[in-house]
PDB file of C-alpha atoms and ligand atoms in Angstrom:
ATOM      1  CA  MET A   1       4.972  11.010  19.481  1.00  0.00           C
ATOM      2  CA  ASN A   2       5.215  11.995  15.831  1.00  0.00           C
ATOM      3  CA  ASN A   3       7.871   9.341  15.286  1.00  0.00           C
ATOM      4  CA  GLN A   4       7.054   8.964  11.563  1.00  0.00           C
ATOM      5  CA  PRO A   5       7.946   5.260  11.303  1.00  0.00           C
ATOM      6  CA  TRP A   6       7.584   5.149   7.504  1.00  0.00           C
ATOM      7  CA  ARG A   7      10.429   4.990   5.014  1.00  0.00           C
ATOM      8  CA  PHE A   8       9.995   5.328   1.249  1.00  0.00           C
ATOM      9  CA  ILE A   9      12.173   4.279  -1.682  1.00  0.00           C
ATOM     10  CA  VAL A  10      11.309   5.849  -5.029  1.00  0.00           C
ATOM     11  CA  VAL A  11      12.306   3.532  -7.867  1.00  0.00           C
ATOM     12  CA  GLN A  12      12.525   4.805 -11.429  1.00  0.00           C
ATOM     13  CA  ASN A  13      15.425   2.721 -12.729  1.00  0.00           C
ATOM     14  CA  ARG A  14      14.007   0.465 -15.445  1.00  0.00           C
ATOM     15  CA  GLU A  15      16.184  -2.500 -14.542  1.00  0.00           C
ATOM     16  CA  THR A  16      15.216  -2.318 -10.863  1.00  0.00           C
ATOM     17  CA  ILE A  17      11.514  -2.017 -11.771  1.00  0.00           C
ATOM     18  CA  LEU A  18      11.803  -5.176 -13.896  1.00  0.00           C
ATOM     19  CA  GLN A  19      13.585  -7.017 -11.074  1.00  0.00           C
ATOM     20  CA  LEU A  20      10.791  -6.007  -8.657  1.00  0.00           C
ATOM     21  CA  SER A  21       8.133  -7.069 -11.164  1.00  0.00           C
ATOM     22  CA  GLU A  22       9.397 -10.634 -10.735  1.00  0.00           C
ATOM     23  CA  CYS A  23       8.553 -10.499  -7.008  1.00  0.00           C
ATOM     24  CA  THR A  24       4.769 -10.490  -7.499  1.00  0.00           C
ATOM     25  CA  HIS A  25       2.014 -12.160  -9.496  1.00  0.00           C
ATOM     26  CA  TYR A  26       1.157  -8.623 -10.680  1.00  0.00           C
ATOM     27  CA  THR A  27       4.205  -8.502 -12.947  1.00  0.00           C
ATOM     28  CA  GLY A  28       2.405  -6.545 -15.672  1.00  0.00           C
ATOM     29  CA  ILE A  29       1.284  -3.739 -13.370  1.00  0.00           C
ATOM     30  CA  VAL A  30       4.774  -3.290 -11.916  1.00  0.00           C
ATOM     31  CA  ALA A  31       6.699  -3.689 -15.176  1.00  0.00           C
ATOM     32  CA  GLY A  32       4.311  -1.284 -16.903  1.00  0.00           C
ATOM     33  CA  ALA A  33       4.795   1.521 -14.388  1.00  0.00           C
ATOM     34  CA  PRO A  34       7.419   4.235 -14.926  1.00  0.00           C
ATOM     35  CA  ARG A  35       7.911   4.598 -11.191  1.00  0.00           C
ATOM     36  CA  LEU A  36       7.307   2.725  -7.989  1.00  0.00           C
ATOM     37  CA  ILE A  37       7.335   3.720  -4.361  1.00  0.00           C
ATOM     38  CA  ALA A  38       8.281   0.973  -1.920  1.00  0.00           C
ATOM     39  CA  ILE A  39       6.946   1.695   1.556  1.00  0.00           C
ATOM     40  CA  PHE A  40       8.509   0.295   4.712  1.00  0.00           C
ATOM     41  CA  LEU A  41       7.978   0.277   8.443  1.00  0.00           C
ATOM     42  CA  ASP A  42      11.220   1.085  10.274  1.00  0.00           C
ATOM     43  CA  ASN A  43      11.045  -1.429  13.116  1.00  0.00           C
ATOM     44  CA  GLU A  44      13.735   0.456  15.059  1.00  0.00           C
ATOM     45  CA  THR A  45      11.588   3.617  15.104  1.00  0.00           C
ATOM     46  CA  SER A  46       8.346   1.766  15.764  1.00  0.00           C
ATOM     47  CA  TYR A  47       6.954   1.914  19.312  1.00  0.00           C
ATOM     48  CA  ASN A  48       3.511   0.343  18.856  1.00  0.00           C
ATOM     49  CA  ARG A  49       3.201  -2.083  15.962  1.00  0.00           C
ATOM     50  CA  THR A  50      -0.553  -1.676  15.452  1.00  0.00           C
ATOM     51  CA  LYS A  51      -0.489   2.112  15.493  1.00  0.00           C
ATOM     52  CA  ASP A  52       2.622   2.323  13.361  1.00  0.00           C
ATOM     53  CA  ILE A  53       1.174   0.024  10.697  1.00  0.00           C
ATOM     54  CA  GLU A  54      -2.014   2.127  10.734  1.00  0.00           C
ATOM     55  CA  ALA A  55       0.156   5.221  10.256  1.00  0.00           C
ATOM     56  CA  VAL A  56       2.024   3.672   7.334  1.00  0.00           C
ATOM     57  CA  GLY A  57      -1.336   2.664   5.775  1.00  0.00           C
ATOM     58  CA  ALA A  58      -2.528   6.256   6.102  1.00  0.00           C
ATOM     59  CA  SER A  59       0.648   7.488   4.381  1.00  0.00           C
ATOM     60  CA  ILE A  60      -0.006   5.071   1.514  1.00  0.00           C
ATOM     61  CA  GLN A  61      -3.605   6.231   1.212  1.00  0.00           C
ATOM     62  CA  ASN A  62      -2.463   9.875   1.205  1.00  0.00           C
ATOM     63  CA  MET A  63      -0.008   9.191  -1.609  1.00  0.00           C
ATOM     64  CA  LEU A  64      -2.731   7.462  -3.645  1.00  0.00           C
ATOM     65  CA  LEU A  65      -5.046  10.430  -3.110  1.00  0.00           C
ATOM     66  CA  SER A  66      -2.252  12.775  -4.227  1.00  0.00           C
ATOM     67  CA  CYS A  67      -1.737  10.650  -7.357  1.00  0.00           C
ATOM     68  CA  CYS A  68      -5.406  11.079  -8.133  1.00  0.00           C
ATOM     69  CA  GLU A  69      -5.166  14.839  -7.549  1.00  0.00           C
ATOM     70  CA  LEU A  70      -2.199  15.007  -9.953  1.00  0.00           C
ATOM     71  CA  GLY A  71      -4.089  13.051 -12.631  1.00  0.00           C
ATOM     72  CA  LEU A  72      -1.893   9.974 -12.143  1.00  0.00           C
ATOM     73  CA  GLY A  73      -2.949   6.375 -11.582  1.00  0.00           C
ATOM     74  CA  GLY A  74      -1.706   4.527  -8.521  1.00  0.00           C
ATOM     75  CA  VAL A  75      -2.057   0.855  -7.572  1.00  0.00           C
ATOM     76  CA  TRP A  76      -1.523  -0.411  -4.040  1.00  0.00           C
ATOM     77  CA  LEU A  77       0.379  -3.702  -4.277  1.00  0.00           C
ATOM     78  CA  GLY A  78       0.206  -5.963  -1.251  1.00  0.00           C
ATOM     79  CA  GLU A  79       0.730  -9.358  -2.816  1.00  0.00           C
ATOM     80  CA  ILE A  80       4.408  -8.498  -3.298  1.00  0.00           C
ATOM     81  CA  LEU A  81       4.812  -8.873   0.492  1.00  0.00           C
ATOM     82  CA  ASN A  82       5.001 -12.632  -0.102  1.00  0.00           C
ATOM     83  CA  GLN A  83       8.483 -11.950  -1.442  1.00  0.00           C
ATOM     84  CA  LYS A  84       9.488  -9.121   0.865  1.00  0.00           C
ATOM     85  CA  ASP A  85      12.950 -10.523   1.586  1.00  0.00           C
ATOM     86  CA  LYS A  86      13.700 -10.540  -2.131  1.00  0.00           C
ATOM     87  CA  VAL A  87      12.461  -6.930  -2.407  1.00  0.00           C
ATOM     88  CA  ASN A  88      14.719  -5.893   0.498  1.00  0.00           C
ATOM     89  CA  SER A  89      17.643  -7.587  -1.200  1.00  0.00           C
ATOM     90  CA  ILE A  90      17.008  -5.868  -4.572  1.00  0.00           C
ATOM     91  CA  LEU A  91      16.675  -2.471  -2.847  1.00  0.00           C
ATOM     92  CA  GLU A  92      19.640  -3.140  -0.523  1.00  0.00           C
ATOM     93  CA  CYS A  93      17.511  -2.494   2.565  1.00  0.00           C
ATOM     94  CA  PRO A  94      18.567  -3.416   6.090  1.00  0.00           C
ATOM     95  CA  SER A  95      16.337  -5.975   7.829  1.00  0.00           C
ATOM     96  CA  LYS A  96      14.973  -3.283  10.203  1.00  0.00           C
ATOM     97  CA  LEU A  97      12.949  -2.028   7.222  1.00  0.00           C
ATOM     98  CA  GLU A  98       9.847  -4.205   6.823  1.00  0.00           C
ATOM     99  CA  LEU A  99       8.088  -3.937   3.471  1.00  0.00           C
ATOM    100  CA  MET A 100       4.481  -2.743   3.881  1.00  0.00           C
ATOM    101  CA  ALA A 101       3.498  -2.215   0.222  1.00  0.00           C
ATOM    102  CA  VAL A 102       4.647  -1.045  -3.162  1.00  0.00           C
ATOM    103  CA  ILE A 103       2.729   1.583  -5.105  1.00  0.00           C
ATOM    104  CA  ALA A 104       2.944   1.503  -8.895  1.00  0.00           C
ATOM    105  CA  ILE A 105       2.392   4.954 -10.379  1.00  0.00           C
ATOM    106  CA  GLY A 106       1.683   5.821 -13.978  1.00  0.00           C
ATOM    107  CA  GLU A 107      -0.878   7.081 -16.405  1.00  0.00           C
ATOM    108  CA  PRO A 108      -4.381   6.137 -15.260  1.00  0.00           C
ATOM    109  CA  SER A 109      -6.137   3.449 -17.241  1.00  0.00           C
ATOM    110  CA  PRO A 110      -8.948   4.834 -19.400  1.00  0.00           C
ATOM    111  CA  LYS A 111     -10.992   1.772 -18.387  1.00  0.00           C
ATOM    112  CA  GLU A 112     -14.194   2.231 -16.403  1.00  0.00           C
ATOM    113  CA  ARG A 113     -13.830   1.415 -12.710  1.00  0.00           C
ATOM    114  CA  THR A 114     -15.317  -2.048 -12.140  1.00  0.00           C
ATOM    115  CA  SER A 115     -14.744  -2.505  -8.409  1.00  0.00           C
ATOM    116  CA  THR A 116     -17.680  -2.528  -6.038  1.00  0.00           C
ATOM    117  CA  ARG A 117     -18.156  -1.851  -2.333  1.00  0.00           C
ATOM    118  CA  LYS A 118     -20.094  -3.928   0.187  1.00  0.00           C
ATOM    119  CA  PRO A 119     -23.401  -2.355   1.234  1.00  0.00           C
ATOM    120  CA  LEU A 120     -23.163  -0.334   4.476  1.00  0.00           C
ATOM    121  CA  SER A 121     -25.737  -2.689   6.017  1.00  0.00           C
ATOM    122  CA  GLU A 122     -23.089  -5.419   5.895  1.00  0.00           C
ATOM    123  CA  ILE A 123     -20.331  -3.452   7.594  1.00  0.00           C
ATOM    124  CA  VAL A 124     -21.930  -0.719   9.744  1.00  0.00           C
ATOM    125  CA  TYR A 125     -24.031  -1.345  12.867  1.00  0.00           C
ATOM    126  CA  ASN A 126     -26.325   0.975  14.745  1.00  0.00           C
ATOM    127  CA  GLU A 127     -25.259   1.684  18.368  1.00  0.00           C
ATOM    128  CA  LYS A 128     -24.396  -1.974  19.183  1.00  0.00           C
ATOM    129  CA  TYR A 129     -22.852  -4.784  17.145  1.00  0.00           C
ATOM    130  CA  GLY A 130     -25.509  -6.753  15.257  1.00  0.00           C
ATOM    131  CA  GLN A 131     -28.093  -3.956  15.239  1.00  0.00           C
ATOM    132  CA  LYS A 132     -29.107  -3.072  11.728  1.00  0.00           C
ATOM    133  CA  TRP A 133     -27.902   0.202  10.239  1.00  0.00           C
ATOM    134  CA  GLU A 134     -30.542   1.686   7.954  1.00  0.00           C
ATOM    135  CA  GLU A 135     -28.942   3.376   4.934  1.00  0.00           C
TER     136      GLU A 135
HETATM  137  C1  FMN B   1      -3.857  -3.663   1.435  1.00  0.00           C
HETATM  138  C2  FMN B   1      -4.119  -3.681  -0.048  1.00  0.00           C
HETATM  139  C3  FMN B   1      -3.363  -4.521  -0.852  1.00  0.00           C
HETATM  140  C4  FMN B   1      -3.585  -4.563  -2.233  1.00  0.00           C
HETATM  141  N1  FMN B   1      -2.808  -5.380  -3.014  1.00  0.00           N
HETATM  142  C5  FMN B   1      -3.007  -5.411  -4.364  1.00  0.00           C
HETATM  143  C6  FMN B   1      -2.182  -6.220  -5.194  1.00  0.00           C
HETATM  144  O1  FMN B   1      -1.266  -6.903  -4.752  1.00  0.00           O
HETATM  145  N2  FMN B   1      -2.447  -6.210  -6.517  1.00  0.00           N
HETATM  146  C7  FMN B   1      -3.425  -5.430  -7.071  1.00  0.00           C
HETATM  147  O2  FMN B   1      -3.617  -5.458  -8.291  1.00  0.00           O
HETATM  148  N3  FMN B   1      -4.201  -4.636  -6.301  1.00  0.00           N
HETATM  149  C8  FMN B   1      -4.016  -4.614  -4.975  1.00  0.00           C
HETATM  150  N4  FMN B   1      -4.775  -3.800  -4.179  1.00  0.00           N
HETATM  151  C9  FMN B   1      -5.812  -2.974  -4.809  1.00  0.00           C
HETATM  152  C10 FMN B   1      -7.163  -3.621  -4.625  1.00  0.00           C
HETATM  153  O3  FMN B   1      -7.239  -4.741  -5.463  1.00  0.00           O
HETATM  154  C11 FMN B   1      -8.240  -2.595  -4.940  1.00  0.00           C
HETATM  155  O4  FMN B   1      -8.118  -1.521  -4.046  1.00  0.00           O
HETATM  156  C12 FMN B   1      -9.602  -3.213  -4.804  1.00  0.00           C
HETATM  157  O5  FMN B   1      -9.779  -4.207  -5.777  1.00  0.00           O
HETATM  158  C13 FMN B   1     -10.717  -2.173  -4.970  1.00  0.00           C
HETATM  159  O6  FMN B   1     -10.519  -1.454  -6.146  1.00  0.00           O
HETATM  160  P1  FMN B   1     -10.575   0.131  -6.141  1.00  0.00           P
HETATM  161  O7  FMN B   1      -9.616   0.587  -5.073  1.00  0.00           O
HETATM  162  O8  FMN B   1     -10.127   0.531  -7.522  1.00  0.00           O
HETATM  163  O9  FMN B   1     -11.992   0.487  -5.854  1.00  0.00           O
HETATM  164  C14 FMN B   1      -4.590  -3.744  -2.810  1.00  0.00           C
HETATM  165  C15 FMN B   1      -5.336  -2.891  -1.987  1.00  0.00           C
HETATM  166  C16 FMN B   1      -5.106  -2.852  -0.628  1.00  0.00           C
HETATM  167  C17 FMN B   1      -5.930  -1.916   0.235  1.00  0.00           C
END
């Protein structure tokens, strides 16, 4: 249907960024970023909640990949959803827009990546659920 249920608000105003930084435990990441993108699902455009949320997630992933390509750092912020009404109020959004995430974009940290991934044997099965996948 190509209904493109996502909506994006690009925030670069310092005062607004600081207000949004108070909506999450990750205050430092948000306050330290020169720009944010708030990503919403437009519930009036949405026709299948599961598929539309998947689509919005894909759009977020694509933006993060583009950040990487451009030499920028991007952080997907989900914890801020705990205060999504406050975010909507700061950004003057109608209630049909449901906050899905905020991405903080800036210079990438020079720090080594420390995150790990579960082994495939824990998350991939061979042919049927429960059958061991050999890596
Ligand atoms: C749905 C989702 C929500 C996330 N929310 C936060 C968040 O609120 N704060 C944060 O610092 N990182 C957040 N992240 C980033 C994850 O912490 C990060 O992707 C994970 O630790 C793995 O690190 P890596 O992507 O650098 O390998 C989120 C990631 C996803 C996919």
